[in-house]
Coordinates of C-alpha atoms in Angstrom, one line a residue:
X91 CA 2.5 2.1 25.8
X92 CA 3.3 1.8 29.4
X93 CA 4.7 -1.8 31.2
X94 CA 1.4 -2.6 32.5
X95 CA -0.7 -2.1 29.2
X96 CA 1.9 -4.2 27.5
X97 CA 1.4 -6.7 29.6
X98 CA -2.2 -6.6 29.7
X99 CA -2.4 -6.7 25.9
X100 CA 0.3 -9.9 26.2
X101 CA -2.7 -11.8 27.4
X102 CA -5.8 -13.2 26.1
X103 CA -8.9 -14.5 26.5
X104 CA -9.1 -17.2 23.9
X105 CA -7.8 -18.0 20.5
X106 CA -9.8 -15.7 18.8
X107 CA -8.3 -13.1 20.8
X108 CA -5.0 -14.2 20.5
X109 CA -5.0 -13.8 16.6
X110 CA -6.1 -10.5 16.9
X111 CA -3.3 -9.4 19.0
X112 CA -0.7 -11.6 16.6
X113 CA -2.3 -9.6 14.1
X114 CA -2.1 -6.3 15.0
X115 CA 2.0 -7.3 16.3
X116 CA 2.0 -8.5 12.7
X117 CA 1.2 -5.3 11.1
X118 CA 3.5 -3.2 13.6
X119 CA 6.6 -5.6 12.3
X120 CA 5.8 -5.5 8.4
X121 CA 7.8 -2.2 7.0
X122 CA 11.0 -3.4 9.2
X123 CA 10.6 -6.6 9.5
X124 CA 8.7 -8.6 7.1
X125 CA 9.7 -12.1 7.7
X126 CA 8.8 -11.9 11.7
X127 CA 5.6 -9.9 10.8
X128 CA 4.6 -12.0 8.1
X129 CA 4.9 -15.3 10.5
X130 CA 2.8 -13.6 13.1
X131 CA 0.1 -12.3 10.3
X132 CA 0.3 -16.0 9.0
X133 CA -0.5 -17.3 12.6
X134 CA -3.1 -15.2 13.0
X135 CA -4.8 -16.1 9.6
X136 CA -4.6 -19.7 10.6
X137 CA -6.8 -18.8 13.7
X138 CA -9.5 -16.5 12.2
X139 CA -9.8 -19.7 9.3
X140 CA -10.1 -21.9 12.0
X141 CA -12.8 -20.7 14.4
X142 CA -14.2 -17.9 12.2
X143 CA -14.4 -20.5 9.3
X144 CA -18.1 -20.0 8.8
X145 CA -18.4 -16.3 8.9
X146 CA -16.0 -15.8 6.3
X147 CA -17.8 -18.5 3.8
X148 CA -21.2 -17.2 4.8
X149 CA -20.1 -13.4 3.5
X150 CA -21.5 -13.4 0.2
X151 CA -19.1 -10.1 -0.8
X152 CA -16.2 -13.3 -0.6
X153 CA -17.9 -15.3 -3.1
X154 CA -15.7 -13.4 -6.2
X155 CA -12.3 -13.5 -4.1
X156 CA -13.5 -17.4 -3.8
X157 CA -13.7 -17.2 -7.8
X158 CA -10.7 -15.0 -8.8
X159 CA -8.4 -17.7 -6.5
X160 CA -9.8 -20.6 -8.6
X161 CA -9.7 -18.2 -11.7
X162 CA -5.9 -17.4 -11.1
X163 CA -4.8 -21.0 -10.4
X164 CA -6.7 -22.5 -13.4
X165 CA -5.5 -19.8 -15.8
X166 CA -2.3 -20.2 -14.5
X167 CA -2.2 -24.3 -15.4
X168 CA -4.2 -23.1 -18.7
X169 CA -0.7 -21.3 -19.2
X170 CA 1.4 -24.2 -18.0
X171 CA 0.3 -26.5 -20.0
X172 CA -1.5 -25.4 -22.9
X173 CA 0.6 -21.8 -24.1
X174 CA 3.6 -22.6 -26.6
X175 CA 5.8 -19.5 -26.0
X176 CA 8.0 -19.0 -28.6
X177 CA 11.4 -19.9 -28.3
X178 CA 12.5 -16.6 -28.7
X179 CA 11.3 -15.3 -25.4
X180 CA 12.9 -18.0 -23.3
X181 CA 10.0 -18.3 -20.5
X182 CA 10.9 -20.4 -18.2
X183 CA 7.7 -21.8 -16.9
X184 CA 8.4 -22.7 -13.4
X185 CA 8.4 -18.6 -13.0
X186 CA 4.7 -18.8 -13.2
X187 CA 4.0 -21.0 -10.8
X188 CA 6.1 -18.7 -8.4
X189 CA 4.5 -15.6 -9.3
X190 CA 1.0 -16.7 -7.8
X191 CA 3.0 -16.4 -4.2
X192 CA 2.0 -12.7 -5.4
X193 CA -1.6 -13.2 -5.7
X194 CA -3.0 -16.1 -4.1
X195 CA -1.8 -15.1 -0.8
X196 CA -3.0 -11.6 -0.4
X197 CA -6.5 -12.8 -1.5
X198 CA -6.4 -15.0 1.5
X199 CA -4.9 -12.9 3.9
X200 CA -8.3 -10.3 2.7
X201 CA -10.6 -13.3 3.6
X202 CA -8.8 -14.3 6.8
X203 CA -8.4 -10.1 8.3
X204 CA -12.1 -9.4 7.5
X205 CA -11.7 -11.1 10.9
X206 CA -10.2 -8.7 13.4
X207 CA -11.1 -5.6 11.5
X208 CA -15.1 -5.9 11.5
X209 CA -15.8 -3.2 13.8
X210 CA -14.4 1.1 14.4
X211 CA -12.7 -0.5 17.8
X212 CA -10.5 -2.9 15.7
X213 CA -9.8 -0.6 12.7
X214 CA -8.6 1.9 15.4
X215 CA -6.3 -0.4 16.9
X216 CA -5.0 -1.2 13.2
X217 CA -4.3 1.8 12.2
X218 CA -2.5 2.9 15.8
X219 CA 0.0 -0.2 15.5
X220 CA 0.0 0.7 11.5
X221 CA 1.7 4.8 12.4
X222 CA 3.6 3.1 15.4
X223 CA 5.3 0.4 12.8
X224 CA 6.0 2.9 10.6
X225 CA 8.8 5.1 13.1
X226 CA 11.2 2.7 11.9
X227 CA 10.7 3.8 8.5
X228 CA 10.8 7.2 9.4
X229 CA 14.4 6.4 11.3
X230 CA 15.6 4.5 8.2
X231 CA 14.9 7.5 6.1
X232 CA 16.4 10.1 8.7
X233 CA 19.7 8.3 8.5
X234 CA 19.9 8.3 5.1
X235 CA 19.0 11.7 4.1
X236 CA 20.7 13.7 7.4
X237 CA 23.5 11.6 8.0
X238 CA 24.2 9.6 4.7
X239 CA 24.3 6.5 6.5
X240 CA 24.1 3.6 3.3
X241 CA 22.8 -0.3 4.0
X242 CA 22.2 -2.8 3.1
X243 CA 21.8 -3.8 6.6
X244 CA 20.9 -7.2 7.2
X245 CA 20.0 -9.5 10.1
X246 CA 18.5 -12.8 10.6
X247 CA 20.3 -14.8 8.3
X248 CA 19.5 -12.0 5.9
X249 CA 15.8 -12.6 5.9
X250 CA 15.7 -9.0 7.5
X251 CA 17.3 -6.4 5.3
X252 CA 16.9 -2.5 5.1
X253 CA 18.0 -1.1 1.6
X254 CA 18.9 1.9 2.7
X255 CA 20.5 2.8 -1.0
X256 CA 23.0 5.6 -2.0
X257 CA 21.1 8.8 -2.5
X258 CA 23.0 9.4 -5.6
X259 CA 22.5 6.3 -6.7
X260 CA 18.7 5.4 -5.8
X261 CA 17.4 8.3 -4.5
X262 CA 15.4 8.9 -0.8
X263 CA 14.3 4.8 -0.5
X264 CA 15.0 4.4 2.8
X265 CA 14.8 0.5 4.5
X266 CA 12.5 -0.1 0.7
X267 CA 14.3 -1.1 -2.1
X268 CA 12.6 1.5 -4.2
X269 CA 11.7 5.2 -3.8
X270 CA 8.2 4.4 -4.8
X271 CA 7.7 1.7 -2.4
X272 CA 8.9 4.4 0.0
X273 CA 6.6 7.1 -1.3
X274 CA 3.5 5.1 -1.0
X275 CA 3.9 3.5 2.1
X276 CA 4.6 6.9 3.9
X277 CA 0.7 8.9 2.4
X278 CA -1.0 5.4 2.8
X279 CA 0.0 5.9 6.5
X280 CA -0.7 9.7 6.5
X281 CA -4.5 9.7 6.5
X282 CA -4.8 8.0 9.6
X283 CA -1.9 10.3 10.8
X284 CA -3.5 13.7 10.2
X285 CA -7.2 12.4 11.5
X286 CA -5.2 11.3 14.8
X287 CA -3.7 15.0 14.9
X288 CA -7.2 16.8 14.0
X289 CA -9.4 14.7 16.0
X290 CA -6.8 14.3 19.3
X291 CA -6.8 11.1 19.2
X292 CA -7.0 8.9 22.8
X293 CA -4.8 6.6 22.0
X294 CA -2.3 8.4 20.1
X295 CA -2.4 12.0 22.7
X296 CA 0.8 13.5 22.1
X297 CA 0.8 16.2 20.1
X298 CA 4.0 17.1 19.7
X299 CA 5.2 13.8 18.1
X300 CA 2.0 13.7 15.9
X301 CA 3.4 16.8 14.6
X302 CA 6.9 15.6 13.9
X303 CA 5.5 12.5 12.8
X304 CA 3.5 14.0 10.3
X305 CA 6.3 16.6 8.7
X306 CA 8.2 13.4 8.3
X307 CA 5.7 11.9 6.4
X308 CA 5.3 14.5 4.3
X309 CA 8.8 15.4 4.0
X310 CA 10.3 12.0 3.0
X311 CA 6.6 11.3 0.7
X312 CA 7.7 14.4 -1.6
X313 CA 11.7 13.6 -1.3
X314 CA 10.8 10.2 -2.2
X315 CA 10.3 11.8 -5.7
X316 CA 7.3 10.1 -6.8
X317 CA 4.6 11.4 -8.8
X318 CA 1.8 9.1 -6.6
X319 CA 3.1 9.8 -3.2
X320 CA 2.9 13.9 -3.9
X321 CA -0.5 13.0 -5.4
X322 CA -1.1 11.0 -2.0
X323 CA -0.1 14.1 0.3
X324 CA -2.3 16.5 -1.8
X325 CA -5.3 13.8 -1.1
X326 CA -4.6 13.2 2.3
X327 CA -4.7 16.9 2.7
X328 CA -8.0 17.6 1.2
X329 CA -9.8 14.8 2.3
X330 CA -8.7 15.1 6.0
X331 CA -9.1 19.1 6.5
X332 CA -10.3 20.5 3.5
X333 CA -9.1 22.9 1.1
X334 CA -8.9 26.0 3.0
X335 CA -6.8 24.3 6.0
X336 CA -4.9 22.0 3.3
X337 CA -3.7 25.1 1.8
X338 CA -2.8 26.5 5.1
X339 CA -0.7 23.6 6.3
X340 CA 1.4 24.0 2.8
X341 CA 2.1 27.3 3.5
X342 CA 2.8 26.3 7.4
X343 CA 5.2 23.2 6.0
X344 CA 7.2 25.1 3.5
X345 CA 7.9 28.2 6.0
X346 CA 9.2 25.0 8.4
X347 CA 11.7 23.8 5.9
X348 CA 13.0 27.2 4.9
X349 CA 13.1 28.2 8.7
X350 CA 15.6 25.2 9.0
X351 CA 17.4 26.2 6.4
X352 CA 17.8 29.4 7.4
X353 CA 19.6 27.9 10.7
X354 CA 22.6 26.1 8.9
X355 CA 25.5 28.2 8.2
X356 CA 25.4 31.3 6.0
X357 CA 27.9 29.5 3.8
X358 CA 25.8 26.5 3.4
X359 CA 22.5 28.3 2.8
X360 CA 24.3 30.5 0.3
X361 CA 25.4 27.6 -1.8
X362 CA 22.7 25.0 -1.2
X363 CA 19.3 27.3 -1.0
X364 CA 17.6 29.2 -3.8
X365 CA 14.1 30.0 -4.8
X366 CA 14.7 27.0 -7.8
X367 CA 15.6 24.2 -5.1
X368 CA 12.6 24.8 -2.8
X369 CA 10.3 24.7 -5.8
X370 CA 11.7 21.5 -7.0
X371 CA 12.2 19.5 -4.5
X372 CA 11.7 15.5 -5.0
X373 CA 8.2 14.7 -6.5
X374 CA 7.5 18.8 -7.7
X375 CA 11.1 18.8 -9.4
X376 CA 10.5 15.6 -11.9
X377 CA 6.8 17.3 -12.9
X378 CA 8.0 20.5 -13.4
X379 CA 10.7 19.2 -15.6
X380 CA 8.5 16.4 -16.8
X381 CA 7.8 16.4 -21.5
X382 CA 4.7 14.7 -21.6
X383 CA 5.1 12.7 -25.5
X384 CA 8.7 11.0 -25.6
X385 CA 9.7 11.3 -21.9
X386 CA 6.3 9.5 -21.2
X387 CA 6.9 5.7 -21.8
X388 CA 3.9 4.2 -19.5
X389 CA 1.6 5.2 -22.8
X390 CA 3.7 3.1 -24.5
X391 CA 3.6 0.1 -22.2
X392 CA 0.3 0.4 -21.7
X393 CA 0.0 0.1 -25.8
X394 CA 1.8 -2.9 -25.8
X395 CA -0.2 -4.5 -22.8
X396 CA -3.0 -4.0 -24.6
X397 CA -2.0 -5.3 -27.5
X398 CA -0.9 -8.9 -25.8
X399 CA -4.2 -8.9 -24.0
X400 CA -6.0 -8.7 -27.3
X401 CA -4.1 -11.9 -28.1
X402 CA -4.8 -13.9 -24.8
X403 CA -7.8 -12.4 -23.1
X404 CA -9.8 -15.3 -21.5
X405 CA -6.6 -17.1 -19.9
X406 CA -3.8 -14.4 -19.8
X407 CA -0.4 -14.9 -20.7
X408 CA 0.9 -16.3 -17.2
X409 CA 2.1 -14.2 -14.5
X410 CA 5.9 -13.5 -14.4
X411 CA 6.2 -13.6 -18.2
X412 CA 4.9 -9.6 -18.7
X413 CA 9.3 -8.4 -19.1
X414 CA 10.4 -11.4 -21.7
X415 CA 7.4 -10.8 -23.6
X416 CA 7.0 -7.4 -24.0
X417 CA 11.2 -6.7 -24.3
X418 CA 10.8 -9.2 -27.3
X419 CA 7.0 -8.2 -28.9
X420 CA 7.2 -4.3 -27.2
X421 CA 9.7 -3.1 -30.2
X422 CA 7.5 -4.0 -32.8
X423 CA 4.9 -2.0 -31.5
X424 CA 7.1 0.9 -30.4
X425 CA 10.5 0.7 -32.6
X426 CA 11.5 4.1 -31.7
X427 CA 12.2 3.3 -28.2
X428 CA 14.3 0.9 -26.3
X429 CA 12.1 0.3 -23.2
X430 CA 12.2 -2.2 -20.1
X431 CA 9.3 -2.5 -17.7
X432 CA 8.7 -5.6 -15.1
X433 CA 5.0 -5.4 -15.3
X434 CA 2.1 -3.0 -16.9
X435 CA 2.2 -0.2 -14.7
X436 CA -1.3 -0.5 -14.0
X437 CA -3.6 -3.0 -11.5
X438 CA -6.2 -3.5 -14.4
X439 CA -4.5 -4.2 -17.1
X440 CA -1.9 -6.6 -15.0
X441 CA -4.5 -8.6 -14.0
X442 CA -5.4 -9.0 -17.4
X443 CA -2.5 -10.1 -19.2
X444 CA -1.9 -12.0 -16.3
X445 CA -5.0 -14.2 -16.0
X446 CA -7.4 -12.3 -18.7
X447 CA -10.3 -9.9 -18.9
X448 CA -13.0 -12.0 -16.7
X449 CA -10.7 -12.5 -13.6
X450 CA -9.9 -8.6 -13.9
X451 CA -13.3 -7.8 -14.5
X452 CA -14.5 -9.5 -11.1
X453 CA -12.0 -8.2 -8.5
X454 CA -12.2 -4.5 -10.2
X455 CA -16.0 -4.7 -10.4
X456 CA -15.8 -6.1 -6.7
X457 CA -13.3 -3.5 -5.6
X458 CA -14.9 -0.4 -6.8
X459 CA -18.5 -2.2 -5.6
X460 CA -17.5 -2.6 -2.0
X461 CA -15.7 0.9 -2.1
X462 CA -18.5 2.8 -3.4
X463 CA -21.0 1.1 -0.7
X464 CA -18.6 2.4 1.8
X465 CA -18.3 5.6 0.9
X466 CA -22.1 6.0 1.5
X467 CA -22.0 4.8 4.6
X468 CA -19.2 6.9 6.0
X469 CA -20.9 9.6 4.6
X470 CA -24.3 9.0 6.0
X471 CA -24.1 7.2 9.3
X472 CA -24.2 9.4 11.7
X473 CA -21.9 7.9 14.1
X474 CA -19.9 10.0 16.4
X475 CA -16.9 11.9 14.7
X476 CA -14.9 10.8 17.4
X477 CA -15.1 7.1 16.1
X478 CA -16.1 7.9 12.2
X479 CA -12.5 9.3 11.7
X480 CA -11.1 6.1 11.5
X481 CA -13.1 4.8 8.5
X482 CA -12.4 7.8 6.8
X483 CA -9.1 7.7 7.1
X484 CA -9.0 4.4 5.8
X485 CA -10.8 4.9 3.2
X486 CA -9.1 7.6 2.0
X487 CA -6.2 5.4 2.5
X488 CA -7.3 2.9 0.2
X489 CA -8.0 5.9 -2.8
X490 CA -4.1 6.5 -2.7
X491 CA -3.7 3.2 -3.4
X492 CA -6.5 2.7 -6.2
X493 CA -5.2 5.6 -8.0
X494 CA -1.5 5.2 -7.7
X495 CA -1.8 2.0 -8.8
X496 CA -3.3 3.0 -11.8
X497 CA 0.0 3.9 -13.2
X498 CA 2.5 2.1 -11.0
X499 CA 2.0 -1.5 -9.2
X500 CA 3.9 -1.1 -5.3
X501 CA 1.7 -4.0 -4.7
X502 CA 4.7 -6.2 -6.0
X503 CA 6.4 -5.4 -2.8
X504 CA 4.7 -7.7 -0.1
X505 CA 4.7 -5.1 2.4
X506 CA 2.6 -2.9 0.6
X507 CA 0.4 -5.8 -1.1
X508 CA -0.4 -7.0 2.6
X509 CA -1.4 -3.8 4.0
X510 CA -3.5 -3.4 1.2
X511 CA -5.2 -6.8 2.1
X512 CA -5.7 -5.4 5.6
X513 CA -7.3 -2.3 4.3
X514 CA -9.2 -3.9 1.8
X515 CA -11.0 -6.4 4.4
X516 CA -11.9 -3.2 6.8
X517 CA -13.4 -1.5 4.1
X518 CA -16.0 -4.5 3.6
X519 CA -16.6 -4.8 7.1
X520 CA -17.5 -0.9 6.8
X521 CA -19.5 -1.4 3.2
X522 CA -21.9 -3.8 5.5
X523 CA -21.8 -2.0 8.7
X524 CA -25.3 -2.3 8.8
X525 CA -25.6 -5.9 8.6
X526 CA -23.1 -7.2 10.7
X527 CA -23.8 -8.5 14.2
X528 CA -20.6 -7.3 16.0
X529 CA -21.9 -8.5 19.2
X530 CA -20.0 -11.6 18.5
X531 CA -16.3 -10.7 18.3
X532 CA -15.3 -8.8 21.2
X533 CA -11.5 -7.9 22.4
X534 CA -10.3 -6.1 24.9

């Protein structure tokens, strides 16, 4: 972005405009810099609430976000007041109080961003600041694979900190503080990323740092070593160019890294390259070597979760209290095994133990409704291919997240759980595409 565009996009017409622009500075500053991101995303919710009040109350697809707040916050006093934990599991109740800074807020955020991503113009924007935010990642993870460079760095007081962890001791994580939160960041940005390199995007016209930035993106997704993230790549692939050309960008990809290898030293390539290391690198390597029974513990979580939902399901047990209860009840059900796990490993079932079976039933059943409208309408309006991209992108952005999320929760971190929001809110905008008069927001 030249000096003259920045300046240009400095100013504004009114408020309304303002917030837009606060928002889409928000979402550039969220991977490296949540706390100065967050406070321009939180100014910019303020403004949409305050002179887009009406539209958002009028949206009748709001009406079970509007319930599932009031669900989570009643449930959550239900479990305050009325649940006698036993002693055993020494719950301190103040946690569950603080564990709705997890919920609450991202539901609002999805109100408040319907806002400034209602129509193609806006989404296209988002996701351009989205890719452009997420260089610093990519820097963060180049330092710490190619020149082991290990944080924590910190600045602000410590509000700003990149993780930046030992590779031996944490694996590729680069500024997250976990290789899955790295993982699924990287293919919920690489949709957009491949659609900006197929379609030649305006906006995003260099195609030589497209490239780059999508090897990265791939690169660091597999190295992160998760199971999700090489499941998002393979998506991202097929969705975005299809099987035949998905298959020929592997091939393309892999050739890369082994031409790179090929230019270190003899010596090096001798000792650090075989057939066995390019096969197994990050994500492929823990699958290949993966014994689906024992070596599978989620099952077993996901046993015990639904075991303690069986015991609470209208109210939930309280959110926060999913590790003291199941490292206390969890070896009764499975004796054999001495697990840990912070939360379910899975978005339904969470929700569930958290707050109960209705509150998950409603923001699943409004999820996948609001999804499935929009995939019809990507897929029958014929809008020009040139704008369409965008939506498609995002959606496919959004299935990453659904499915990962079916065996992991990322959404704890609040970088992930707010870019979620974001896409969450465009995709109803796009589920009533034909209904909404976008006439009345317009931004430069």
């Amino acid at each position: 972005m030249s000096i003259n565009k920045f300046v240009t996009f400095l100013s504004f017409k009114n408020y309304l405009d303002l917030g837009h622009k606060l928002f889409l500075l928000g979402v550039f500053f969220l991977p490296s810099a949540l706390p100065i991101g967050g406070l321009l995303l939180l100014i910019s919710l303020i403004i949409a609430f305050t002179f887009k009040k009406e539209k958002i109350l009028q949206n009748k697809w709001n009406y079970p976000i509007f319930i599932s707040i009031f669900l989570i916050f009643f449930n959550s006093l239900y479990a305050f007041l009325r649940i006698n934990y036993d002693p055993l599991l020494e719950i301190n109740k103040t946690i569950i109080w603080l564990n709705l800074f997890n919920w609450i807020p991202i539901l609002i955020f999805y109100l408040g961003f319907q806002i400034y991503l209602i129509n193609i113009k806006q989404r296209h924007l988002f996701s351009i600041f989205l890719i452009s935010g997420t260089f610093p990642v990519i820097i963060s993870c180049i330092i710490q694979k190619f020149f082991d460079i290990n944080g924590p760095f910190e600045t602000l007081f410590g509000t700003i900190v990149w993780f930046n962890r030992s590779l031996k001791e944490a694996g590729h994580t680069g500024l997250f503080n976990n290789s899955n939160y790295l993982g699924i960041w990287l293919t919920l940005c690489l949709p957009f990323s491949l659609s900006f390199l197929k379609y030649k995007d305006e906006l995003f016209s260099n195609r030589l740092a497209l490239i780059f930035i999508n090897i990265f993106l791939v690169y660091f997704s597999l190295l992160s070593s998760s199971r999700n993230a090489l499941l998002g790549v393979i998506i991202s692939f097929l969705f975005i160019f299809g099987i035949k050309k998905s298959i020929k960008f592997c091939f393309l990809f892999f050739l890369g890294i082994f031409i790179v290898y090929l230019l270190l030293p003899l010596s090096s390539f001798l000792n650090e390259v075989n057939f066995e290391n390019i096969i197994q690198i990050g994500a492929i390597k823990k699958i290949l070597n993966y014994n689906v029974g024992v070596n599978y513990p989620r099952l077993l979580i996901w046993k015990s979760t639904l075991s303690f939902i069986s015991q609470k399901p209208i109210f939930g047990w309280g959110a926060g209290t999913f590790t003291s209860v199941f490292t206390n009840k969890g070896h009764v059900i499975i004796p054999y095994l001495n697990l840990k796990a912070n939360h379910s490993h899975n978005i339904f079932l969470e929700l569930a133990y958290n707050f109960g079976i209705p509150l998950s039933l409603i923001l699943s059943t409004t999820f996948l409704s609001l999804y499935k409208k929009a995939f019809i309408i990507i897929n029958k309006l014929k809008i020009e291919l040139n704008h369409n991209y965008v939506d498609k992108a995002l959606l496919v952005s959004l299935t990453i997240i659904f499915l990962s999320h079916l065996s992991d929760l990322t959404f704890y971190d609040g970088k992930i759980s707010i870019v979620f929001a974001s896409l969450f809110a465009g995709l109803t905008n796009i589920s009533q595409e034909n209904n909404l008069d976008i006439k009345n927001i317009k931004f430069s």
